[in-house]
Each structure stands twice: as structure tokens, then as C-alpha cells.
């Protein structure tokens, strides 16, 4: 054990690089000084300097003793034994300084990973501290500071880098001097009365936005408002993290490559319960809350249902008080902005960070190295051979934290997104050698990892970038999880008791190989122990319905980019196949299907097979989807492990999709239920069934719908210049443009309706139910058929909307750049929502849930979660059509013998013959839906679709019936809340308990 002696030299100088001294030290003494007044600096010989600290070796056991000194009767001696970690000495000396104590001298011993520190301390008058109560308070303050919160005093960096240390949050207690002053300043939460809120807003106008409080515009007011809200959000966030740290519950780590958050301001103030207070404060300053909320841009860090589902589940995890952390990527550019020029889709970058993001907190002290390329070598450690990955490239992952507040609770959990930065070491080497171009290129290459959501993977470079993104976010997240676990635990046998990892589809499935690599190569566990841990901590949810949609990674690509992970996956597969042979014999067809490695001209790694084999739970996202997994997609695995397979029907959060997006309906529901408790306990919505025939509720319900339709109509006019009738049925289909979602079926139905109206006499036209057909969604940049569907929609709209014979009987609108904020306007104003996917192709369909909650009637196929909706609201309250999932295969087999209705042939012929122009352009589109090419069965379902549309017309005319159906739809939507989904995951998959912050 080495002993270092410290003696006072010169106070008031900066403590620097104590744990990471420079490599090039001579044998002469090196002076390191402490950071605070009245605290002596420290000296020690370079030959006896302590080993470089590792952020993952943070304090896991702390003891503080007070002893009587032998040779110093005027000092009180504190002996502290704690694990070595970055910034530890700074934390301890800061505690003494805050308490007004002076350190006269100190010694530090090193016992492997432990510091044993002895401090000779006096009070502010230079006297010994004898009072037992004071000693206990000091001891408690030291222990609390050393334990700290999750990210206290953390810096993860190579040992030759400078150290940035975050000051720990302390429990001050009853203290004197500076402590009393700090306690007096920070002993209460920020106030929410109008004067306090106005002061805070103006303070941020002047000191955060740097504008004069006498002259600032709406956007600057929004920025000041957002920072004022963030201040209150951070209070709860800190309290929650400290509570989790002290309680040490099992946590779930939610890994998702996409989070479609949308705007945050309105959702946050509602969850914090301070929306009305801020609205009142702003109105007195001459601003409108809703106007300022419109200044916020959308955070489009995802595409479609999976990404929005992730956002909803984070909201529910916080609301239900579960200890959880979300991990993802902080894309510099979100999902592309869709611009329509002459009816054609064009993509533009989404510069969502151009004006900053007030909700994120950059944690520059939380960085992790992420390795790529290189080679794997064998080395011997303690007589045993182990693998060492020598990387060829390294980048840094920097954490950006986004606090997620719960509703009706103080709990605020963390969504940590990673951004890629170049390795400082590599940059410095390039600059030092004069290779500035190389330094710039390296920086661009590193930052490109987190730049683009969905890089075009049709090229090798695109595939490599996508794989880099997946591993980058997985590696940083796993390092963070291990660091947090090792802060308070020594034995990895406890890992499954404290950690649950949720894979949101196969995108994060490299986490399996990464955790195994860390356990084997860095923690040096045996394969048996490491594999046992792996099989206990991972659960996997797939959103895929067809074998073609399952992710595969070429072996050559994986081996080049992540050579050690390929070895590990091969080892997993070898062991699995050997065990499988013992169970099923030499059934080579089945062995080939179940193998992780797919043989062929291009050898691939099947990431879904890897996830199923290594997870203790495999989840579908609806009952129908689960049936497809068991009988088709993963049948071989289900036959082997039926206990693994479960389903949790997806859900959406009512806080976003009713409370935020439809405040009028929210107030109406609360009035008739007599409580706002349904916002947290949505099962209470079923109480609306008791009033489904109440005339007064009908009147108020229709008024709410009319207000929302007015808002939507105004948006349509501002966006397109088209005026629409409020008396018409607002018929909406908004989702990603794809052949299986069958927007083309909708357009063909609109053409048929247009053709019928054109051929009617004036008397018959009076009987037509007027419609405003609204379509919105983006096509993937390389998806030509989807782009042609968008163009067809526009040319049909141009013909219909300018036909004087049609007038207000039919209008067609395409909403460009559809996103969460636009959805919050469209969904409340919709009368009818169409969900037309070919049965068996939609895993769940969360879009229909949002419409259902808002009392919108559904016209849908029996696909995804629609089957469960029928059970909740009754088939009489929605309009079903089309072939069932089990009928689809038989219909496809009929091929050219399958008869399609004349109406279908006629509308397709109208397009082919150039009735709407662009005859040649649409030829390939028509070819895709005629004869044997009609894979998604538009022709087979067309007649049934027209019948469902006619039933919707008939119901809409009967206002009383339509309103009753609308009320019953909202009343039956409780089952489709993400709160219920999360509750089921917590109880049946993750085995976690609520950990409610008591403050």
C-alpha cells in the first residue's frame, strides 16, 4: 500500500488534474492544489501517483469515521474509505468548504481501487469539533456527497484527457455559515404564482435569450417561456434521480433508435399541472400561450407508429412512477421535410436544431468512447486467454438528456440521446502533425453517425452508416448502464435483479452482443455466467409482420465494422445450434431456418433470430400480430419455447392525444364524468356509456366537434387556399404512404364517388352526403410507387376541386409535411378515419387509437388492433370491410381467376386513359393493381369498401346515431392507452415496481 503525505503550501489556487496527471512527469515532486479557500494544496512524488481513475469504478461502499488524533489535539480527524473515482477528492474538499471547515492537513493511502483518506479538520475559528450532533451531520453530508446522484462527478474519457467534473448535489441539513445561506436560497421550489412566473419569463428574456425585456417578439417570448418551464421541470427531474439513486430499484432501460416526440411545451406544462398559471401570467404580459406554443418546432426523430409509440411509452413510464431510462440517438436532422411542387414530393432537410432545443440538457461531462473496425487479438490475463479488441477508429458519444415528466406525480424520468463527436485525441494528433484536412474529415465522419435519420441504405456506404448508428447508440447506452450499476453494486450476479433491457424492434439488438462482450472481455466473467445474465435481462418487441421485413446484416459488413461482435454472435449461434440438435435431431431444414447465420450467396446475420434466442420474452403488439408470430414468422421458435411468446397491444397516451390536442373534449369528458382522474386512469372513460343517449351531452359533443372542424378548415384554407364546408363529413386518412396501407384504394374510391356524382341528375345530387377527403403522409425518398400515389392524389384533387358540377359535394385535400403537430389539429376535427391495410400486414396500428379516443368513427379492415377495438366498442359502431387475414392467402392464390368488380376496372381505366392527365406516368401504377400484380388485393376488397363507405354515409345523415357512435367510440378507447401497455410490460415482462418520488 502506497502512502502519500500532503502539507499546506498555498491556498486559493485551482486544483487540477489530480487523478489524471500528465504522462511526461519527472521524478521531482508535483504540486496539486485544492479548489477552495482555507484548504491546503497537496504534494506527492510522481513515482507514487495514484493509478488513473475509471468513471465506472465510482464509489460503491463509503465509510466515514471520526477518530481522536494522537499528535494533534486541536483537530478533528475524519477517515474516509471509498472507491477511487474521478473527482472524488474535489467532492470531499468541497463538502468541508461548504460547511465552513478548514482542512489543516491530509493523507491519502491507496488500497487497490480504494482511497483511504485522512483529513485533519477544524471549524471556522480553528477549533476542534466536539459536538456529536455536528459530527453526525458532517458524516452524513460526506456520505451523501460521495454517493451523489447518478451522474455526480462523472467524466468518462481516456486517461490523458482533461477532466470536467460536475459538482454534486448535496443534502445540506442543518449547517452553519455558507451552508445556511445556500439552504436559505434553495430550500423551496420555484413558485408558480403570476408574479413569480412573469419575473422568471422576463429574467430569461434578458439573460438567456439576451433580448431587452422591453422589446421581444413571439419566438423570443416562447424561448423565455420554455426555459422558465424547464427550470421547474429540472427540479422534479433532480429529485426523481436522487430518489431512484437512494432506493436503488430495478430499472428498465428502453432502447429505441427512434423517438417521435413532436412539440413538448404544452405536454410538459399539462403534466406539471401549471398550464393555466403560465397562460394567466402570459396574458398579463400581453402574450397568448397558444400563440407562443405554435412557435415551437417538431422534434421528428422518428418515422411513423414505432417512433411515436416510443414517445407515448416514455410518458406512461413517468406517469406510472416506474424507474426507467430511455436511450436513443440525437439526430442532427430529423425526418425530412416534405415539400410538394406541382404535385410531386420533394425532400428537404429538417433543420430542427437551427434555433436550439430548450428541453435538452447537454451533459458534456458524460461521454463514452465508441470503437469501430480494427482487429481482435488474444492476450493472457491471470493465466487465462482473453480477447482484446484493438479498434481502428474511435468516436465519442456525448449525452443529451431530455426530462420526461409524469402526470399527477413528481416523477420525471430521463430520455438520454447520444450525439457523435470526434475523438479529441485523434483530432489533436492530426493538428499537431499539420494534417488539418484529415482532422476536418475525421470530424465530419464522426458527426455523420448521428446526423441523419434513415440514411439511404441502398449502397454499401449507406448500410455501413446505418450499422454504425445502431452500434454507436447501443455501445454508449450499455456503457452508461454498466457505469450506473457499478456505482452501487459489486457483484454481477445482481445485474438481472437491477437491470431490464427492452429492445424496441431489432434496431438495438446489437446490445446483446455488446453486453456479452463487456461481461467477457472487460469484466472477465466466464461464458456460462455471462450467458446466464444475458438470458435474464433482455426482452424483445417486434413490429414486423413478414419475413421480408426482418433485419439482416451482411457478415462481411459486420465483420469489418465490428469484428469482435461477429465472433461473439458466431459463438452464440454455435452453442445454440448444438443444443438445438439435442432437442430436435438433425432436422437440417429447421436448423437452417432457426440459425442466426443465414447461408447463401451473401451470408447474413439474422438479427431477429438473435433477439429471440437471447431474450426471455418475445412480444407482439396486438393479438393478431402475436398469432402471426406464433404461426408464421417465428413458428419454429414458438414450438421450441412457447413460454417466451406474449403480446401487449400497443397504446397511445391520452395526455397527448386528448388533453393536449383536444382541450375542449377533455373539459367535456371531465364535466360528465365529474372528475379529471380519467387523465391518469383512463378506464374511467367507460363511464361515458351511461350518457351515450343523453340529449344534452349530444349537443355539447357536436359543438366540440364543430369547433375542431372550424380549426381544421381554417388550416386547410391557409395551407391550400381551398374553402371547405363544415357541414361535410371530414374523412381522413393520414399515415406513411405505402402500398400495404392502401392510400391508393382510398383515391380509387374518391374517383368512383366523383364519377357517380358527375353522372347524377340534380335531384339525385341533393341526396349525396358531402365529403371533405383529407390525405396526409410522407413517402420514403426512394419509394417511387408511393411518390406516384401522392402525385395521383394531387391530380385527382385538382380535377375534383375545380369542377363546378361537384361544388361542396366532394373535396380532396393533401396535407403536406404531416407530423405530430399537424396530427394534433387533424385528429380532433375528423368525423371518419380510414385504416385500409390489407389484413395481416399491420402489426398494431396506433393511428386508429388516436382517432378513437377523439370520438372519430373508424372505417377499417380487420387488421392489427382493429379486431380488439371491435370487442371494446362493438361492430355496430364502426365500419368494417375487406378480406380477413386468413382469407388473404387464398385470394392471392386465385391469381388471374380472381374477379374484380366493374366499378374497380372503370376507375383504373380512367387513370390509364389520362382522364386526370399524366397517362404515361401512371401506367406503372395501374399495372401494379391489375391482374396477378394486385398483391395487396385492392380489386378484391373494392366492392366491400364501397359498401362500407355507403354505410358511413347513411349513419352520418342520422345525427343522433352518429353522435352516439362517436361517444361510444371514445368511451371504449381506454384499453388502447399506453398506460395499460406499460403496466403489462412492467408486471409480466420487466418485473419492475413503481418508485414514486415522495417530495
Coordinates of C-alpha atoms in Angstrom, one line a residue, residues 200-202 204-205 208-209 211 216-230 262-269 278 282 285 287-299 352 355-360 821:
X200 CA -38.9 34.3 -14.4
X201 CA -40.0 34.8 -18.0
X202 CA -38.6 38.3 -18.2
X204 CA -34.9 34.6 -19.3
X205 CA -35.8 37.1 -21.9
X208 CA -31.0 33.6 -21.5
X209 CA -32.4 34.9 -24.8
X211 CA -33.1 40.5 -25.5
X216 CA -39.0 40.9 -27.8
X217 CA -41.2 39.0 -30.2
X218 CA -43.3 35.9 -30.0
X219 CA -40.4 33.5 -30.7
X220 CA -38.2 35.1 -28.1
X221 CA -41.1 35.0 -25.7
X222 CA -41.5 31.3 -26.4
X223 CA -37.8 30.7 -25.7
X224 CA -38.1 32.5 -22.4
X225 CA -41.3 30.7 -21.5
X226 CA -39.7 27.3 -22.4
X227 CA -36.7 28.0 -20.1
X228 CA -39.0 29.0 -17.3
X229 CA -40.9 25.8 -17.6
X230 CA -37.6 23.9 -17.9
X262 CA -43.2 16.3 -31.6
X263 CA -43.6 19.5 -29.6
X264 CA -43.0 19.4 -25.9
X265 CA -44.2 22.7 -24.3
X266 CA -47.9 22.0 -24.0
X267 CA -47.4 18.4 -22.9
X268 CA -44.9 19.4 -20.2
X269 CA -46.9 22.2 -18.6
X278 CA -48.5 30.2 -17.2
X282 CA -48.5 35.5 -20.2
X285 CA -47.7 40.4 -20.3
X287 CA -49.0 37.3 -24.9
X288 CA -51.2 34.3 -25.7
X289 CA -50.0 30.9 -24.6
X290 CA -51.3 29.1 -27.7
X291 CA -49.6 31.5 -30.0
X292 CA -46.3 31.0 -28.2
X293 CA -46.7 27.2 -28.2
X294 CA -47.0 27.4 -32.0
X295 CA -43.5 28.8 -32.2
X296 CA -42.0 25.5 -31.2
X297 CA -40.8 23.2 -33.9
X298 CA -41.4 19.5 -34.0
X299 CA -38.7 17.0 -32.9
X352 CA -34.9 21.1 -36.3
X355 CA -32.9 27.6 -33.2
X356 CA -31.8 25.3 -30.4
X357 CA -33.8 22.9 -28.3
X358 CA -34.6 24.3 -24.8
X359 CA -35.7 20.9 -23.5
X360 CA -32.4 19.1 -23.8
X821 CA -48.3 18.9 -34.5

